[in-house]
Short mmCIF file of C-alpha atoms in Angstrom, two decimals:
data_model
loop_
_atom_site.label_atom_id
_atom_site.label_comp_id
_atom_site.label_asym_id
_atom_site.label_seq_id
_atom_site.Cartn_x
_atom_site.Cartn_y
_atom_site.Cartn_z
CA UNK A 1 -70.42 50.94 -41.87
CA UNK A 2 -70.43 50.81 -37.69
CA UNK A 3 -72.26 53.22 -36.07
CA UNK A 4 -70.50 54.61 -33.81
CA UNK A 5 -70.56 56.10 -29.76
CA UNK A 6 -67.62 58.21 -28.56
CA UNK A 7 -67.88 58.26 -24.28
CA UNK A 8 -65.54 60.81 -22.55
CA UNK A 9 -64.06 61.95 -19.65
CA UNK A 10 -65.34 65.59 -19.41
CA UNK A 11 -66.38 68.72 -20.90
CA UNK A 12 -63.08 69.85 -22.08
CA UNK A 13 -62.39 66.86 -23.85
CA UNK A 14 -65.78 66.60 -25.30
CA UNK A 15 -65.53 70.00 -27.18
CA UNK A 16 -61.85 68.94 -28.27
CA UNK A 17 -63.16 65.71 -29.67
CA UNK A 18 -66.30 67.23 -31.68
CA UNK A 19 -63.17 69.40 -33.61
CA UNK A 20 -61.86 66.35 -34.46
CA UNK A 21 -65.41 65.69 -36.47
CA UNK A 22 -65.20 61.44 -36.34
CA UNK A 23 -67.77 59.95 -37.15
CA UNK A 24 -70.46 59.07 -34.23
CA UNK A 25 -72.48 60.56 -31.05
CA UNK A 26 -70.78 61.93 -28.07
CA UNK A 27 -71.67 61.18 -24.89
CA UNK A 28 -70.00 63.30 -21.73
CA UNK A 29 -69.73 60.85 -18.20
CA UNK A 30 -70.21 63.82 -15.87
CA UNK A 31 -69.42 62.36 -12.91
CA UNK A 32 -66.69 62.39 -9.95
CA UNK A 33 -67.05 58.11 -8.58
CA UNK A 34 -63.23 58.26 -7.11
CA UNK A 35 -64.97 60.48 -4.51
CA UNK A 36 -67.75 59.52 -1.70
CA UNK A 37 -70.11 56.61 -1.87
CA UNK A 38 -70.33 55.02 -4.51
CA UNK A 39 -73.06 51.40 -5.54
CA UNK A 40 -72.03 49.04 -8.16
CA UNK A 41 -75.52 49.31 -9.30
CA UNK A 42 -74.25 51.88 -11.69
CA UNK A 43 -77.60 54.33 -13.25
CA UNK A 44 -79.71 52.72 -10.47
CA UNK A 45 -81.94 54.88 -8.72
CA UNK A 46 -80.60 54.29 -5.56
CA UNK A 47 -76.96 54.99 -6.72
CA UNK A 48 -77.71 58.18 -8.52
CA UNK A 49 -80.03 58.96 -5.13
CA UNK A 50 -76.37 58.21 -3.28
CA UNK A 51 -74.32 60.33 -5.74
CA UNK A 52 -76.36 63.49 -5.48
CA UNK A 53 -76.62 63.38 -1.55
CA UNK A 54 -72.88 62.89 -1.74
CA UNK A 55 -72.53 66.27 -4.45
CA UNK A 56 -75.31 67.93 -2.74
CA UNK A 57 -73.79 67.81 0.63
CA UNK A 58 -69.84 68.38 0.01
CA UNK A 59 -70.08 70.38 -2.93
CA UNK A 60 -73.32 72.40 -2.93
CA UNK A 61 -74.45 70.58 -6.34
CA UNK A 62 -77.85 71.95 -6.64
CA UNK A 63 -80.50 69.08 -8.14
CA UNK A 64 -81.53 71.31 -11.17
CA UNK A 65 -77.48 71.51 -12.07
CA UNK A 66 -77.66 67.07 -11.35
CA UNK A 67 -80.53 66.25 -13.40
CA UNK A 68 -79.27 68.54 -16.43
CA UNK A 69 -75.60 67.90 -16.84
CA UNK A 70 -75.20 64.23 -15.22
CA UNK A 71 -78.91 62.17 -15.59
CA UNK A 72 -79.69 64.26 -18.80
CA UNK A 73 -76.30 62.75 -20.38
CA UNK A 74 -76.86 59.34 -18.16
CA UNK A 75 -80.21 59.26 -20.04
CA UNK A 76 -78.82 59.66 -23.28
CA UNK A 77 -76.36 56.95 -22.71
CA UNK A 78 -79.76 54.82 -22.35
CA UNK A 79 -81.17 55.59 -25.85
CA UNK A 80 -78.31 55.07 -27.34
CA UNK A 81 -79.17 51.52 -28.07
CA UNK A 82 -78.10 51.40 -31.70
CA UNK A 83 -74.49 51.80 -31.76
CA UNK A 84 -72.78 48.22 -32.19
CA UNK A 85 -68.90 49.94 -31.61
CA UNK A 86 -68.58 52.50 -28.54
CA UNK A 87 -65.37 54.19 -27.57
CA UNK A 88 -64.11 55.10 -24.15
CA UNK A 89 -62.07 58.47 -23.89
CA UNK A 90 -60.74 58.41 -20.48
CA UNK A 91 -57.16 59.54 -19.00
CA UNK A 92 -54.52 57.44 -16.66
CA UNK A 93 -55.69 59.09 -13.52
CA UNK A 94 -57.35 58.06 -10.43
CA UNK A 95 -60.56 60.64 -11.05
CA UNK A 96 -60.81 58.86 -14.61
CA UNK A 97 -59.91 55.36 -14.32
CA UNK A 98 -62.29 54.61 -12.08
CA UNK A 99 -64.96 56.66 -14.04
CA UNK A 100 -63.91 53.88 -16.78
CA UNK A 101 -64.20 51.26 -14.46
CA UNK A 102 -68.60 52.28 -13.81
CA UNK A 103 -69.17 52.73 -17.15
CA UNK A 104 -67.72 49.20 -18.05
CA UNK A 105 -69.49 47.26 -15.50
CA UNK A 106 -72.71 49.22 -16.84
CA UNK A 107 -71.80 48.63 -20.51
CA UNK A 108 -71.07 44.92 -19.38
CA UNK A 109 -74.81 45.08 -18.26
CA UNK A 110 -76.54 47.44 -21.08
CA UNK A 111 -74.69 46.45 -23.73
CA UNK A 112 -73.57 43.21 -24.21
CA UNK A 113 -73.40 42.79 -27.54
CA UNK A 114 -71.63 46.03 -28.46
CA UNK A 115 -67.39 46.25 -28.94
CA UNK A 116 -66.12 48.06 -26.82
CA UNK A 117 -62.70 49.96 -27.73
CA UNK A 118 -60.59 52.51 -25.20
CA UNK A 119 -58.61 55.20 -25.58
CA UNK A 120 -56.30 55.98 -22.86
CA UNK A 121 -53.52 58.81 -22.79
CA UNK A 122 -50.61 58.98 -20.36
CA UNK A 123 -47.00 58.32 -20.82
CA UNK A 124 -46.95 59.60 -24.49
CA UNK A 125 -43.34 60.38 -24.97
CA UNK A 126 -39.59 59.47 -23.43
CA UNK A 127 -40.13 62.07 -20.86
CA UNK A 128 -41.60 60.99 -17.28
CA UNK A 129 -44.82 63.25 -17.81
CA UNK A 130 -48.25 61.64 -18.08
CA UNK A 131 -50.86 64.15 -20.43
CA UNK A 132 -54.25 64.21 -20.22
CA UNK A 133 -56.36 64.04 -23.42
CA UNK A 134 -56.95 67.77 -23.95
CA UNK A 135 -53.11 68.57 -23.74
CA UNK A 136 -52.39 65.95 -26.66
CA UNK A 137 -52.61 67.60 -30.43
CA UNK A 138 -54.80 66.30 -32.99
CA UNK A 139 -52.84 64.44 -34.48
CA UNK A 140 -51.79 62.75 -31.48
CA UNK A 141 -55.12 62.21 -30.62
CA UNK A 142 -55.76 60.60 -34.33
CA UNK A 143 -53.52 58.35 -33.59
CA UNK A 144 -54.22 57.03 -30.36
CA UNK A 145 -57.70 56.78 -32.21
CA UNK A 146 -56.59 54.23 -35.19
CA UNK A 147 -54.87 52.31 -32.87
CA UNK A 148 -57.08 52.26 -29.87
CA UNK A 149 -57.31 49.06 -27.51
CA UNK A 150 -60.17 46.21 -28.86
CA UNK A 151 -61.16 45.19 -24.84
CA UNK A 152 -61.80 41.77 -24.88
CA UNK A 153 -64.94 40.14 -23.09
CA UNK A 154 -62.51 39.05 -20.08
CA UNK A 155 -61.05 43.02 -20.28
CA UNK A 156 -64.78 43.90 -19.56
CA UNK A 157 -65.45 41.35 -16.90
CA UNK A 158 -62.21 42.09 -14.76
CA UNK A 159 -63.15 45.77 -15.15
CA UNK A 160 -66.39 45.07 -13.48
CA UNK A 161 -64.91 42.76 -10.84
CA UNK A 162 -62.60 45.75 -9.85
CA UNK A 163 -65.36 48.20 -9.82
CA UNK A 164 -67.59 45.59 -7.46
CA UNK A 165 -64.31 45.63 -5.10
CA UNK A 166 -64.09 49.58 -5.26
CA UNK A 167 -67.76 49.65 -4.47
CA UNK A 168 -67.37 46.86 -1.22
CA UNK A 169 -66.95 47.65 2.25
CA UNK A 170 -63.70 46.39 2.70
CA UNK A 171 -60.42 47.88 0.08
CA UNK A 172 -58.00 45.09 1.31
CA UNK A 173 -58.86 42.87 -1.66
CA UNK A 174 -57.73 45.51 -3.97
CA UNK A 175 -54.66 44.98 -3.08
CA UNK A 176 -54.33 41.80 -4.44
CA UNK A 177 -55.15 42.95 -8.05
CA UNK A 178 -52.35 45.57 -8.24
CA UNK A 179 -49.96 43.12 -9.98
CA UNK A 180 -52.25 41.95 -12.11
CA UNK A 181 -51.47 42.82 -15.88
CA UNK A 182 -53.33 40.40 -17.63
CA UNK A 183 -55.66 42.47 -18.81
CA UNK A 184 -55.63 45.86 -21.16
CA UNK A 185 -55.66 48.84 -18.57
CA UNK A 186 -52.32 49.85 -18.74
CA UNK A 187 -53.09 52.51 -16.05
CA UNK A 188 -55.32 50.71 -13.88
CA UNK A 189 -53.01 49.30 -11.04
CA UNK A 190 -51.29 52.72 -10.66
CA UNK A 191 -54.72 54.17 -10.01
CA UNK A 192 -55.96 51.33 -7.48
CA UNK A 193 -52.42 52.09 -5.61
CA UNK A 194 -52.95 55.51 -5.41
CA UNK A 195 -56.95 54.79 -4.40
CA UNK A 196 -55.25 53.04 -1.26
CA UNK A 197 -53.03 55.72 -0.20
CA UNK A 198 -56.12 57.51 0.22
CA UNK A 199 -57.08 55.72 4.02
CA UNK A 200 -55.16 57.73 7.04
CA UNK A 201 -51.48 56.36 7.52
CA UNK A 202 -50.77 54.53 10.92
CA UNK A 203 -47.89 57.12 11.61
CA UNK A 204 -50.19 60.36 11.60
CA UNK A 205 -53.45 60.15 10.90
CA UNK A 206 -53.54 61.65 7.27
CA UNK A 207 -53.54 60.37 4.30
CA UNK A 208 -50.84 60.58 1.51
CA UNK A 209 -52.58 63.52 -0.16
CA UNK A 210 -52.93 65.17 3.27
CA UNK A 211 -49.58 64.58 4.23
CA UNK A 212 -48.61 66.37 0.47
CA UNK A 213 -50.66 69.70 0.95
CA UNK A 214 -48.76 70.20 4.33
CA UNK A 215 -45.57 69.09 3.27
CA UNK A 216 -45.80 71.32 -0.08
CA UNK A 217 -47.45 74.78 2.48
CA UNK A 218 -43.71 74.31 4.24
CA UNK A 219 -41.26 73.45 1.28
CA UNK A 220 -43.13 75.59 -1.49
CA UNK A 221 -43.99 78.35 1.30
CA UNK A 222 -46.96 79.71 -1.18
CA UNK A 223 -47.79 83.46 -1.10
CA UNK A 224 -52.05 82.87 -0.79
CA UNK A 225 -54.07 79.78 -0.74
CA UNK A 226 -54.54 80.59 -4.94
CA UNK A 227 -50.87 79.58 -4.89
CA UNK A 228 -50.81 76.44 -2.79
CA UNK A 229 -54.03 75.07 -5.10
CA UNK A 230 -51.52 75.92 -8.71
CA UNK A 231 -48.77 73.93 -6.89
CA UNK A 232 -51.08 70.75 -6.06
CA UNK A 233 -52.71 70.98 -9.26
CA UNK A 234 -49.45 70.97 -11.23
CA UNK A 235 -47.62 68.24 -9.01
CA UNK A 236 -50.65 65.72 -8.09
CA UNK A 237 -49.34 62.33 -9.60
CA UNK A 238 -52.06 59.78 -10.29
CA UNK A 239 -55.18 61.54 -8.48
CA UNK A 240 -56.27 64.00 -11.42
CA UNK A 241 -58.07 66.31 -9.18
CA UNK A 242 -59.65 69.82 -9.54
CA UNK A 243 -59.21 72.89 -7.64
CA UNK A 244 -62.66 72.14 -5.80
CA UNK A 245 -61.73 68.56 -4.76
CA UNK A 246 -58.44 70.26 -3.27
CA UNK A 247 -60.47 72.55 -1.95
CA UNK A 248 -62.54 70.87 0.18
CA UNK A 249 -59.38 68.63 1.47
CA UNK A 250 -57.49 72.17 2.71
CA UNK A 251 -60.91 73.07 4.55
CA UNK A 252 -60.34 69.65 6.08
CA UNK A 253 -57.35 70.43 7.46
CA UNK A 254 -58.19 74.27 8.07
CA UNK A 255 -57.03 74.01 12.02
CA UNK A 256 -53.40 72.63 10.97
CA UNK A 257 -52.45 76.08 8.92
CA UNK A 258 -51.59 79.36 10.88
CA UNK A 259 -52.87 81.74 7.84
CA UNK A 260 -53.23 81.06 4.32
CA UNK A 261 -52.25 84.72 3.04
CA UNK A 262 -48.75 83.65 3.56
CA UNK A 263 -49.31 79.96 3.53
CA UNK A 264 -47.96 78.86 6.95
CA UNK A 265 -48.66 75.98 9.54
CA UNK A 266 -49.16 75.92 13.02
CA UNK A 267 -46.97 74.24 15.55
CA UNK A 268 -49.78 71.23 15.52
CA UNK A 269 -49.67 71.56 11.38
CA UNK A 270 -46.10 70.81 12.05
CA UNK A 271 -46.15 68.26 14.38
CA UNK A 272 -48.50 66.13 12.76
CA UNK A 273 -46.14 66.77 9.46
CA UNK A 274 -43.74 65.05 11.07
CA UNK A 275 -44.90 62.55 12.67
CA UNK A 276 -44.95 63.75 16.21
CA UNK A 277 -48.61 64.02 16.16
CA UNK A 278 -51.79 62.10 15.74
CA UNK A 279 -54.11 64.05 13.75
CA UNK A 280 -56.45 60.72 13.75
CA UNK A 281 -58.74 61.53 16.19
CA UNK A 282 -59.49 64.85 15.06
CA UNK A 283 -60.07 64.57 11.40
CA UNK A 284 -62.14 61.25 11.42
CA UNK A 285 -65.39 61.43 10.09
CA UNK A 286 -67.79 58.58 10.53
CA UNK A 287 -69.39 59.50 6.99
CA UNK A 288 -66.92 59.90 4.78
CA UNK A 289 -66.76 56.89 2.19
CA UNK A 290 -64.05 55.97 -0.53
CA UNK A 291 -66.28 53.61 -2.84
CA UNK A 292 -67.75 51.35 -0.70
CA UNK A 293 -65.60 51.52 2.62
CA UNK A 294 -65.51 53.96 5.42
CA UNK A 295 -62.54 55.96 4.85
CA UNK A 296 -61.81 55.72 8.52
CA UNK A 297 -62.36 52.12 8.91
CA UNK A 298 -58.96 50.99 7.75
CA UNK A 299 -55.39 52.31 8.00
CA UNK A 300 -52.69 52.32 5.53
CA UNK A 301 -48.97 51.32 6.72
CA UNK A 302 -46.46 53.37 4.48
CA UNK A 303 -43.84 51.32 5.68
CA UNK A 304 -45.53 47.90 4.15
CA UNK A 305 -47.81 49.78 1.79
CA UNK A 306 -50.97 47.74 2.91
CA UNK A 307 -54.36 48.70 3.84
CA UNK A 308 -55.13 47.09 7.81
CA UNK A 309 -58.87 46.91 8.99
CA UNK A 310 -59.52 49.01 12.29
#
């Protein structure tokens, strides 16, 4: 019999999957890599050393909480050295896939000998919605199980060559792998798209996601701030954010909205929402890092949909 290790996406799921009682450990990836720097030294020192200033700094992510939720399970990972099959629960999003793609390139590294099987959920059904593990029933959930994807050795190795790209200085080259489906990540080039609408567009300044928050505070008009952060959450396409990582993108743009109890912009939130207006100059932080690159380094051209170096 095959010992097994189960590796998921989160908390939620984690507690979902131990009701399914399969056979095998559970480790939880506690971790947020589609946001702020980022090594592809992945359980380094220096890269968990990175992650916490990163949490520390932009979401108050006290050291006690790091060392007991993320390097406690990290550690765990580590003695796992036993199990020769290891499963990878992770969703079609950008917050998950490339989650996925760190723990590959450090399974390509830890554990070479082990097989290495994914389950992904996403498009589950004729409709257009995408569903995140938790939302799928057990039975669902069994059956994305028995027929989970076998990754190859050359599924691993491209995984780590993508997550050696996310982790570079430069995204252009990314751009070059979004057509490429020879390999078993059915979600993967939707995610890397979406990671590159994430640099500031030439024709304002903001990014895609930017652009959405202001474009959904004028069409939606929310009530409260509570109801602009529902309407992102239920209408976010491939990011697969939380309420805190929306959070701290609103405080980013704090000077754009007139009030937030109604939602409203100001004549510069409007301007700059339709292009009249460079908000460029004024949100650009020197520090802030998608991966490997400077967020501000490089703009994106909606009209061409590629990334150009500053």
């Amino acid at each position: 019999m095959k010992s097994l290790l189960h590796i998921t996406n989160g908390d939620s799921f984690t507690s979902k999957l131990q009701s399914l009682q399969l056979q095998g450990d559970i480790i939880t990836w506690r971790e947020m890599l589609c946001e702020g720097k980022t090594l592809c030294t992945v359980g380094s020192e220096s890269f968990w050393k990175t992650r916490f200033e990163f949490l520390n700094k932009n979401y108050k992510i006290s050291k006690s909480w790091f060392v007991e939720k993320t390097l406690k399970e990290y550690r765990s990972l580590c003695n796992h050295k036993q199990q020769d099959h290891i499963v990878l629960w992770f969703e079609y999003d950008l917050f998950c896939q490339i989650n996925m793609l760190a723990v590959l390139s450090w399974l390509k590294t830890h554990r070479r000998h082990a097989e290495i099987s994914l389950v992904c959920s996403g498009k589950e059904d004729d409709s257009d919605k995408y569903y995140g593990l938790s939302e799928l029933s057990d039975e669902k959930l069994m059956e994305l199980y028995e027929n989970r994807i076998m990754l190859t050795q050359d599924d691993i190795e491209y995984a780590d060559y993508v997550w050696q790209l996310y982790c570079s200085d430069n995204p252009i080259r990314l751009e070059n792998l979004i057509n490429n489906d020879n390999f078993q990540f059915e979600y993967l080039s939707d995610a890397l798209k979406t990671h590159l609408k994430r640099f500031p567009t030439i024709k304002n300044g903001l990014n895609e996601l930017e652009n959405h928050i202001l474009d959904v505070a004028v069409t939606q008009k929310p009530k409260s701030k509570k109801e602009l952060l529902g309407s992102l959450l239920t209408d976010q396409g491939f990011y697969g954010f939380g309420d805190s990582q929306y959070e701290r993108i609103i405080t980013s743009l704090k000077p754009l909205f007139g009030s937030f109890n109604p939602v409203k912009l100001t004549k510069k939130g409007m301007e700059v929402l339709e292009n009249k207006n460079n908000y460029y100059s004024q949100i650009r932080d020197n520090q802030l890092y998608l991966g490997g690159s400077l967020k501000y380094n490089f703009l994106y051209n909606t009209d061409t949909n590629r990334i150009l170096k500053l």
